[in-house]
Tab-separated table of C-alpha atoms in Angstrom:
chain	number	residue	atom	x	y	z
A	3	UNK	CA	0.000	0.000	0.000
A	4	UNK	CA	1.240	3.429	-0.913
A	5	UNK	CA	1.915	5.854	1.923
A	6	UNK	CA	-1.162	7.980	2.541
A	7	UNK	CA	-0.916	11.528	1.222
A	8	UNK	CA	-3.099	14.047	3.023
A	9	UNK	CA	-4.153	16.897	0.772
A	10	UNK	CA	-5.563	19.897	2.563
A	11	UNK	CA	-7.506	21.159	-0.465
A	12	UNK	CA	-6.396	24.756	0.064
A	13	UNK	CA	-8.891	26.470	-2.282
A	14	UNK	CA	-11.813	25.036	-0.303
A	15	UNK	CA	-10.191	25.775	3.051
A	16	UNK	CA	-9.607	29.339	1.896
A	17	UNK	CA	-13.320	29.643	1.070
A	18	UNK	CA	-14.288	28.421	4.542
A	19	UNK	CA	-11.802	30.782	6.142
A	20	UNK	CA	-13.141	33.690	4.100
A	21	UNK	CA	-16.668	33.122	5.419
A	22	UNK	CA	-15.661	32.215	8.993
A	23	UNK	CA	-17.554	34.153	11.684
A	24	UNK	CA	-19.731	35.898	9.118
A	25	UNK	CA	-23.522	35.589	9.617
A	26	UNK	CA	-24.034	32.969	6.918
A	27	UNK	CA	-24.499	29.223	7.080
A	28	UNK	CA	-21.703	27.549	5.162
A	29	UNK	CA	-22.932	24.554	3.126
A	30	UNK	CA	-20.315	22.323	1.479
A	31	UNK	CA	-21.912	20.181	-1.219
A	32	UNK	CA	-20.531	17.507	-3.513
A	33	UNK	CA	-20.686	13.869	-4.514
A	34	UNK	CA	-20.022	11.269	-1.827
A	35	UNK	CA	-16.355	10.570	-1.044
A	36	UNK	CA	-15.108	13.784	-2.644
A	37	UNK	CA	-13.571	14.915	0.667
A	38	UNK	CA	-16.218	17.031	2.414
A	39	UNK	CA	-15.873	15.344	5.830
A	40	UNK	CA	-12.080	15.540	5.699
A	41	UNK	CA	-12.312	19.195	4.752
A	42	UNK	CA	-14.361	20.006	7.871
A	43	UNK	CA	-11.978	18.006	10.081
A	44	UNK	CA	-8.961	19.890	8.745
A	45	UNK	CA	-10.769	23.210	9.150
A	46	UNK	CA	-11.653	22.326	12.759
A	47	UNK	CA	-7.986	21.500	13.403
A	48	UNK	CA	-7.007	24.897	12.041
A	49	UNK	CA	-9.492	26.551	14.375
A	50	UNK	CA	-7.883	24.758	17.334
A	51	UNK	CA	-4.436	25.911	16.222
A	52	UNK	CA	-5.743	29.488	16.015
A	53	UNK	CA	-6.754	29.425	19.692
A	54	UNK	CA	-10.328	28.136	19.596
A	55	UNK	CA	-10.929	25.815	22.565
A	56	UNK	CA	-12.015	22.198	21.937
A	57	UNK	CA	-15.310	22.709	23.775
A	58	UNK	CA	-16.180	25.499	21.324
A	59	UNK	CA	-16.240	23.024	18.428
A	60	UNK	CA	-19.235	20.718	18.037
A	61	UNK	CA	-18.703	18.065	15.345
A	62	UNK	CA	-21.446	15.587	14.435
A	63	UNK	CA	-21.233	12.988	11.670
A	64	UNK	CA	-24.866	12.152	10.998
A	65	UNK	CA	-23.986	8.925	9.161
A	66	UNK	CA	-22.297	7.555	12.265
A	67	UNK	CA	-24.601	5.012	13.895
A	68	UNK	CA	-23.588	6.408	17.277
A	69	UNK	CA	-25.447	9.581	16.307
A	70	UNK	CA	-28.586	7.812	15.096
A	71	UNK	CA	-30.855	9.541	17.609
A	72	UNK	CA	-29.633	12.915	16.360
A	73	UNK	CA	-31.199	12.290	12.957
A	74	UNK	CA	-34.378	13.523	14.650
A	75	UNK	CA	-34.199	17.279	14.146
A	76	UNK	CA	-35.571	18.051	17.619
A	77	UNK	CA	-33.001	15.761	19.271
A	78	UNK	CA	-30.249	17.346	17.204
A	79	UNK	CA	-31.354	20.822	18.209
A	80	UNK	CA	-31.574	19.874	21.878
A	81	UNK	CA	-28.169	18.168	21.877
A	82	UNK	CA	-26.391	21.175	20.365
A	83	UNK	CA	-27.968	23.609	22.810
A	84	UNK	CA	-26.878	21.382	25.704
A	85	UNK	CA	-23.297	21.292	24.368
A	86	UNK	CA	-23.292	25.061	23.821
A	87	UNK	CA	-24.623	26.019	27.227
A	88	UNK	CA	-21.969	28.619	28.004
A	89	UNK	CA	-21.539	32.049	26.473
A	90	UNK	CA	-18.984	32.534	23.741
A	91	UNK	CA	-18.543	31.548	20.107
A	92	UNK	CA	-19.342	27.998	18.974
A	93	UNK	CA	-18.406	26.361	15.687
A	94	UNK	CA	-20.964	23.733	14.689
A	95	UNK	CA	-20.081	21.132	12.034
A	96	UNK	CA	-22.941	18.907	10.855
A	97	UNK	CA	-21.727	16.305	8.368
A	98	UNK	CA	-24.203	14.808	5.834
A	99	UNK	CA	-27.087	16.902	7.097
A	100	UNK	CA	-29.526	15.311	4.634
A	101	UNK	CA	-29.709	12.323	6.999
A	102	UNK	CA	-31.889	14.462	9.302
A	103	UNK	CA	-35.494	14.699	8.191
A	104	UNK	CA	-36.740	18.269	8.512
A	105	UNK	CA	-33.209	19.394	9.356
A	106	UNK	CA	-34.163	22.820	8.045
A	107	UNK	CA	-36.167	23.494	11.191
A	108	UNK	CA	-33.220	22.744	13.471
A	109	UNK	CA	-30.785	24.758	11.341
A	110	UNK	CA	-33.137	27.732	11.129
A	111	UNK	CA	-33.527	27.774	14.913
A	112	UNK	CA	-29.786	27.386	15.544
A	113	UNK	CA	-29.097	30.239	13.166
A	114	UNK	CA	-31.012	32.555	15.502
A	115	UNK	CA	-28.108	32.280	17.959
A	116	UNK	CA	-25.588	34.998	17.128
A	117	UNK	CA	-22.747	33.041	18.733
A	118	UNK	CA	-23.180	29.970	16.480
A	119	UNK	CA	-21.077	29.656	13.323
A	120	UNK	CA	-22.700	26.816	11.375
A	121	UNK	CA	-21.118	24.533	8.766
A	122	UNK	CA	-23.032	21.801	6.928
A	123	UNK	CA	-22.110	19.181	4.355
A	124	UNK	CA	-24.488	17.387	2.032
A	125	UNK	CA	-24.203	14.836	-0.778
A	126	UNK	CA	-27.378	15.881	-2.517
A	127	UNK	CA	-28.230	19.296	-3.945
A	128	UNK	CA	-31.814	18.648	-2.825
A	129	UNK	CA	-30.836	20.121	0.553
A	130	UNK	CA	-30.630	23.536	-1.094
A	131	UNK	CA	-34.182	23.418	-2.351
A	132	UNK	CA	-37.526	23.679	-0.670
A	133	UNK	CA	-37.826	24.813	2.902
A	134	UNK	CA	-34.148	25.547	3.554
A	135	UNK	CA	-33.981	27.922	0.616
A	136	UNK	CA	-37.231	29.561	1.742
A	137	UNK	CA	-36.234	29.888	5.396
A	138	UNK	CA	-32.668	31.013	4.796
A	139	UNK	CA	-32.789	32.975	1.549
A	140	UNK	CA	-29.739	35.203	1.460
A	141	UNK	CA	-28.349	33.730	4.672
A	142	UNK	CA	-26.325	30.771	3.414
A	143	UNK	CA	-23.382	30.341	1.079
A	144	UNK	CA	-22.772	27.183	-0.940
A	145	UNK	CA	-19.262	25.838	-1.501
A	146	UNK	CA	-19.279	23.237	-4.263
A	147	UNK	CA	-16.622	20.587	-3.765
A	148	UNK	CA	-15.264	18.306	-6.479
A	149	UNK	CA	-12.877	15.346	-6.441
A	150	UNK	CA	-9.189	15.995	-7.063
A	151	UNK	CA	-8.026	18.279	-9.844
A	152	UNK	CA	-5.092	17.205	-11.994
A	153	UNK	CA	-2.943	19.706	-10.093
A	154	UNK	CA	-3.938	18.158	-6.752
A	155	UNK	CA	-3.429	14.676	-8.221
A	156	UNK	CA	0.146	15.638	-9.082
A	157	UNK	CA	0.953	16.126	-5.386
A	158	UNK	CA	0.446	12.388	-4.913
A	159	UNK	CA	2.564	11.492	-7.965
A	160	UNK	CA	5.161	14.293	-8.127
A	161	UNK	CA	7.701	12.337	-10.182
A	162	UNK	CA	5.453	11.715	-13.173
A	163	UNK	CA	5.543	13.810	-16.314
A	164	UNK	CA	2.411	15.731	-17.261
A	165	UNK	CA	1.545	13.140	-19.902
A	166	UNK	CA	2.074	10.184	-17.533
A	167	UNK	CA	0.088	11.954	-14.841
A	168	UNK	CA	-2.852	12.649	-17.141
A	169	UNK	CA	-2.921	9.048	-18.368
A	170	UNK	CA	-3.000	7.803	-14.761
A	171	UNK	CA	-5.667	10.383	-13.862
A	172	UNK	CA	-7.957	9.062	-16.600
A	173	UNK	CA	-7.269	5.378	-16.004
A	174	UNK	CA	-7.775	5.445	-12.208
A	175	UNK	CA	-9.997	7.986	-10.418
A	176	UNK	CA	-10.020	11.548	-9.140
A	177	UNK	CA	-11.675	10.592	-5.837
A	178	UNK	CA	-9.293	11.259	-2.926
A	179	UNK	CA	-9.230	7.607	-1.872
A	180	UNK	CA	-6.762	7.079	-4.738
A	181	UNK	CA	-4.180	8.407	-2.260
A	182	UNK	CA	-4.826	5.517	0.141
A	183	UNK	CA	-5.217	2.393	-1.996
A	184	UNK	CA	-3.165	0.633	-4.692
A	185	UNK	CA	-3.874	2.084	-8.117
A	186	UNK	CA	-4.409	-1.309	-9.788
A	187	UNK	CA	-7.779	-1.438	-11.519
A	188	UNK	CA	-8.972	-4.490	-9.561
A	189	UNK	CA	-8.952	-2.454	-6.342
A	190	UNK	CA	-10.301	0.733	-7.863
A	191	UNK	CA	-13.111	-0.918	-9.797
A	192	UNK	CA	-14.427	-2.661	-6.706
A	193	UNK	CA	-14.323	0.559	-4.682
A	194	UNK	CA	-15.873	2.636	-7.469
A	195	UNK	CA	-18.560	0.028	-8.050
A	196	UNK	CA	-19.400	0.134	-4.348
A	197	UNK	CA	-19.408	3.923	-4.400
A	198	UNK	CA	-21.747	3.995	-7.380
A	199	UNK	CA	-24.148	1.569	-5.708
A	200	UNK	CA	-24.067	3.630	-2.515
A	201	UNK	CA	-24.924	6.778	-4.440
A	202	UNK	CA	-27.730	4.957	-6.269
A	203	UNK	CA	-29.210	3.466	-3.105
A	204	UNK	CA	-28.739	6.389	-0.744
A	205	UNK	CA	-29.020	9.435	-2.946
A	206	UNK	CA	-31.302	8.486	-5.801
A	207	UNK	CA	-33.559	5.463	-5.290
A	208	UNK	CA	-34.240	6.540	-1.700
A	209	UNK	CA	-35.439	9.951	-2.901
A	210	UNK	CA	-37.276	9.526	-6.171
A	211	UNK	CA	-40.669	7.877	-6.246
A	212	UNK	CA	-39.569	5.133	-8.649
A	213	UNK	CA	-37.985	1.768	-7.898
A	214	UNK	CA	-36.377	0.645	-11.126
A	215	UNK	CA	-32.634	0.203	-10.466
A	216	UNK	CA	-32.082	-1.463	-13.845
A	217	UNK	CA	-33.479	1.557	-15.681
A	218	UNK	CA	-31.357	3.872	-13.544
A	219	UNK	CA	-28.184	1.899	-14.227
A	220	UNK	CA	-28.872	1.797	-17.968
A	221	UNK	CA	-29.553	5.549	-17.957
A	222	UNK	CA	-26.302	6.158	-16.078
A	223	UNK	CA	-24.407	4.146	-18.690
A	224	UNK	CA	-26.026	6.091	-21.525
A	225	UNK	CA	-25.134	9.398	-19.860
A	226	UNK	CA	-21.537	8.323	-19.278
A	227	UNK	CA	-21.303	7.195	-22.895
A	228	UNK	CA	-22.773	10.517	-24.073
A	229	UNK	CA	-20.366	12.773	-22.146
A	230	UNK	CA	-19.727	15.879	-24.231
A	231	UNK	CA	-22.536	15.148	-26.692
A	232	UNK	CA	-25.715	17.174	-27.010
A	233	UNK	CA	-28.630	15.069	-25.801
A	234	UNK	CA	-32.254	15.467	-24.745
A	235	UNK	CA	-34.503	13.525	-22.385
A	236	UNK	CA	-36.467	12.227	-25.375
A	237	UNK	CA	-33.276	11.090	-27.100
A	238	UNK	CA	-32.116	9.257	-23.975
A	239	UNK	CA	-35.508	7.568	-23.540
A	240	UNK	CA	-35.631	6.524	-27.198
A	241	UNK	CA	-32.057	5.207	-27.134
A	242	UNK	CA	-32.724	3.133	-24.025
A	243	UNK	CA	-35.968	1.739	-25.459
A	244	UNK	CA	-34.232	0.857	-28.733
A	245	UNK	CA	-31.522	-0.926	-26.727
A	246	UNK	CA	-34.122	-3.091	-25.010
A	247	UNK	CA	-34.870	-1.148	-21.822
A	248	UNK	CA	-38.360	0.247	-22.301
A	249	UNK	CA	-38.898	3.548	-20.534
A	250	UNK	CA	-40.518	6.934	-21.061
A	251	UNK	CA	-39.552	10.603	-20.925
A	252	UNK	CA	-41.019	11.130	-17.455
A	253	UNK	CA	-39.041	8.279	-15.906
A	254	UNK	CA	-35.817	9.330	-17.603
A	255	UNK	CA	-36.279	12.939	-16.527
A	256	UNK	CA	-36.878	11.919	-12.914
A	257	UNK	CA	-33.836	9.648	-12.725
A	258	UNK	CA	-31.672	12.132	-14.605
A	259	UNK	CA	-32.587	14.790	-12.063
A	260	UNK	CA	-31.635	12.325	-9.324
A	261	UNK	CA	-28.211	11.768	-10.896
A	262	UNK	CA	-27.670	15.521	-11.151
A	263	UNK	CA	-28.864	16.148	-7.589
A	264	UNK	CA	-26.409	13.495	-6.361
A	265	UNK	CA	-23.585	15.282	-8.258
A	266	UNK	CA	-22.871	12.252	-10.458
A	267	UNK	CA	-23.439	14.453	-13.520
A	268	UNK	CA	-23.440	18.165	-14.200
A	269	UNK	CA	-25.969	19.583	-16.638
A	270	UNK	CA	-24.769	22.330	-18.972
A	271	UNK	CA	-27.209	24.608	-20.760
A	272	UNK	CA	-26.738	25.919	-24.298
A	273	UNK	CA	-26.367	29.633	-24.883
A	274	UNK	CA	-27.316	31.183	-28.208
A	275	UNK	CA	-24.492	33.659	-28.809
A	276	UNK	CA	-26.376	35.398	-31.579
A	277	UNK	CA	-29.827	35.545	-29.980
A	278	UNK	CA	-28.307	36.006	-26.484
A	279	UNK	CA	-30.668	33.567	-24.810
A	280	UNK	CA	-30.659	30.166	-23.164
A	281	UNK	CA	-31.878	27.297	-25.314
A	282	UNK	CA	-34.052	24.619	-23.733
A	283	UNK	CA	-33.036	21.763	-26.006
A	284	UNK	CA	-29.961	19.560	-26.416
A	285	UNK	CA	-28.001	20.047	-23.222
A	286	UNK	CA	-24.669	18.426	-22.386
A	287	UNK	CA	-23.830	16.297	-19.355
A	288	UNK	CA	-20.407	15.844	-17.799
A	289	UNK	CA	-19.350	13.204	-15.267
A	290	UNK	CA	-18.023	14.092	-11.816
A	291	UNK	CA	-15.337	11.398	-12.144
A	292	UNK	CA	-14.082	9.532	-15.186
A	293	UNK	CA	-13.119	6.534	-13.079
A	294	UNK	CA	-16.822	5.903	-12.508
A	295	UNK	CA	-17.318	6.141	-16.255
A	296	UNK	CA	-14.559	3.600	-16.938
A	297	UNK	CA	-15.944	1.237	-14.283
A	298	UNK	CA	-19.402	1.207	-15.856
A	299	UNK	CA	-18.374	1.281	-19.530
A	300	UNK	CA	-15.110	-0.663	-19.456
A	301	UNK	CA	-11.536	0.279	-20.344
A	302	UNK	CA	-12.493	0.744	-23.993
A	303	UNK	CA	-14.109	4.044	-22.999
A	304	UNK	CA	-10.615	5.528	-22.557
A	305	UNK	CA	-10.307	5.660	-26.358
A	306	UNK	CA	-12.728	8.599	-26.442
A	307	UNK	CA	-9.813	10.999	-25.979
A	308	UNK	CA	-11.494	14.245	-27.067
A	309	UNK	CA	-14.589	13.919	-24.900
A	310	UNK	CA	-12.536	12.796	-21.905
A	311	UNK	CA	-10.415	15.931	-22.212
A	312	UNK	CA	-13.536	18.050	-22.592
A	313	UNK	CA	-14.930	16.551	-19.367
A	314	UNK	CA	-11.700	17.267	-17.461
A	315	UNK	CA	-11.630	20.858	-18.731
A	316	UNK	CA	-15.268	21.394	-17.739
A	317	UNK	CA	-14.622	20.268	-14.155
A	318	UNK	CA	-11.563	22.503	-13.936
A	319	UNK	CA	-13.598	25.493	-15.115
A	320	UNK	CA	-16.077	24.810	-12.309
A	321	UNK	CA	-13.221	24.618	-9.804
A	322	UNK	CA	-12.002	28.015	-10.991
A	323	UNK	CA	-15.390	29.548	-10.283
A	324	UNK	CA	-16.814	29.882	-13.780
A	325	UNK	CA	-20.442	29.478	-14.691
A	326	UNK	CA	-20.246	27.287	-17.775
A	327	UNK	CA	-22.466	27.038	-20.856
A	328	UNK	CA	-22.035	25.470	-24.257
A	329	UNK	CA	-22.361	27.966	-27.087
A	330	UNK	CA	-24.353	27.996	-30.318
A	331	UNK	CA	-23.504	30.413	-33.106
A	332	UNK	CA	-25.617	29.778	-36.173
A	333	UNK	CA	-24.690	26.228	-37.247
A	334	UNK	CA	-21.481	26.217	-35.194
A	335	UNK	CA	-20.872	25.094	-31.618
A	336	UNK	CA	-18.496	26.516	-29.017
A	337	UNK	CA	-17.525	23.955	-26.395
A	338	UNK	CA	-17.550	26.354	-23.444
A	339	UNK	CA	-18.806	29.866	-22.828
A	340	UNK	CA	-17.603	30.755	-19.330
A	341	UNK	CA	-18.528	33.699	-17.133
A	342	UNK	CA	-17.343	34.828	-13.720
A	343	UNK	CA	-18.752	38.221	-12.791
A	344	UNK	CA	-17.659	40.601	-15.543
A	345	UNK	CA	-15.123	38.118	-16.893
A	346	UNK	CA	-15.930	35.978	-19.909
A	347	UNK	CA	-13.861	33.480	-21.865
A	348	UNK	CA	-14.529	31.107	-24.749
A	349	UNK	CA	-12.886	27.683	-24.926
A	350	UNK	CA	-12.690	25.078	-27.643
A	351	UNK	CA	-11.283	21.639	-26.752
A	352	UNK	CA	-9.707	19.106	-29.123
A	353	UNK	CA	-7.424	16.115	-28.655
A	354	UNK	CA	-5.197	17.284	-31.515
A	355	UNK	CA	-5.250	19.988	-34.179
A	356	UNK	CA	-2.079	19.116	-36.048
A	357	UNK	CA	-4.243	18.222	-39.034
A	358	UNK	CA	-4.907	21.535	-40.815
A	359	UNK	CA	-8.533	20.708	-41.548
A	360	UNK	CA	-9.189	19.874	-37.893
A	361	UNK	CA	-7.477	23.107	-36.842
A	362	UNK	CA	-9.675	25.158	-39.187
A	363	UNK	CA	-12.798	23.357	-37.944
A	364	UNK	CA	-11.985	24.035	-34.297
A	365	UNK	CA	-11.056	27.672	-34.885
A	366	UNK	CA	-14.061	28.476	-37.072
A	367	UNK	CA	-16.652	29.051	-34.311
A	368	UNK	CA	-14.237	31.079	-32.162
A	369	UNK	CA	-13.266	33.337	-35.049
A	370	UNK	CA	-16.929	34.109	-35.778
A	371	UNK	CA	-17.510	35.534	-32.282
A	372	UNK	CA	-17.630	39.302	-32.593
A	373	UNK	CA	-16.569	40.452	-29.102
A	374	UNK	CA	-13.096	40.926	-27.650
A	375	UNK	CA	-13.229	38.492	-24.737
A	376	UNK	CA	-10.350	35.955	-24.603
A	377	UNK	CA	-10.651	32.857	-26.767
A	378	UNK	CA	-8.704	29.644	-26.175
A	379	UNK	CA	-8.089	26.414	-28.031
A	380	UNK	CA	-6.925	23.667	-25.646
A	381	UNK	CA	-5.348	20.538	-27.098
A	382	UNK	CA	-3.103	17.661	-26.039
A	383	UNK	CA	-0.574	18.579	-28.726
A	384	UNK	CA	2.790	19.125	-27.048
A	385	UNK	CA	3.499	22.250	-29.070
A	386	UNK	CA	4.594	25.763	-28.067
A	387	UNK	CA	1.886	28.289	-27.253
A	388	UNK	CA	0.613	30.132	-30.291
A	389	UNK	CA	-1.841	32.889	-31.167
A	390	UNK	CA	-3.903	32.335	-34.300
A	391	UNK	CA	-5.941	35.374	-35.329
A	392	UNK	CA	-6.347	36.262	-31.672
A	393	UNK	CA	-7.157	32.719	-30.471
A	394	UNK	CA	-4.695	31.431	-27.874
A	395	UNK	CA	-3.680	27.842	-28.656
A	396	UNK	CA	-2.444	26.221	-25.439
A	397	UNK	CA	-1.448	22.755	-24.303
A	398	UNK	CA	-4.343	21.549	-22.157
A	399	UNK	CA	-2.100	19.865	-19.577
A	400	UNK	CA	-0.138	23.079	-19.046
A	401	UNK	CA	-3.448	24.881	-18.531
A	402	UNK	CA	-4.789	22.223	-16.136
A	403	UNK	CA	-1.612	22.312	-14.039
A	404	UNK	CA	-1.399	26.112	-13.928
A	405	UNK	CA	-2.689	28.549	-11.263
């Protein structure tokens, strides 16, 4: 077994530190096993090092059987008030808060205490809908957590070249447990298969009002296979029915929403660059981890080099704080239209553009955009940086490992 490498995930810790002691509930969301619990533990340790006393920190893992009674929101509320009986500041960490039915009521009441700084984690975006959003509108901040970036991955494998690192990143997993177990596929596939089943059982089938695990698994496979392609609910339903799994649009839409809520996939809307409006049809879906994709589809899925790179770039854009769309400009498509406040960038992704025809095809949509925001073409070609009619052509691995 490889020596365990503890990554402190500094960008996320910096976000928590930025919001510390401010009157907002901090909610860390993300797929299971992406590191949310570890993040809170490390942050609590930093608080102790800064002078906070141990009794000022209340940590509760709501998936721990020892805390089963606290999954009743009234018991949880009562327990915290008993622990925080003295005056002074208290830091409250509630891990996997979705295990508590009606947790919103407890959180809303706790938030009334000015001396409570509250931190929650959740593995389902459903916790940010409904009553919590209504009760706490404008009073919580969401921190979206993802598995390891390529740059973080490099810290575990510092001696590998960028190309070797990227190959390993695609052929194993970006989940942090890669730092603790052998990287052979037999270990990873069993762990990833167990993780997928846990997500299905705990975060999807337990929430939606349907009980068709076979349909859900087939849908998940279709979505993994369609990464980077424009698809619709109707297209997914028709494809599954044609492949022998009869289903309908309503069922597909419900399960697809479950997969998105559980952070297995991210849905990306299309933006009409000419009409300046969102389009309702033909969205794209990207996977939270390509190891899950390989586990469900087999090692042959690694041959889809361009779409794999596109998926990795999408996740990195999310990590860097961009709101991401795909772009439509007449009959042309732009892979990513990215905004962050007043900043905007356009990105086209391709495995290689050394073929002149491919280069022209990839540049064409970017060159038709009439504004002056930066435009990038990211490829795996190990070539020097270049500017082509204002489009910055950059090696994708250099970009992924930068900043």
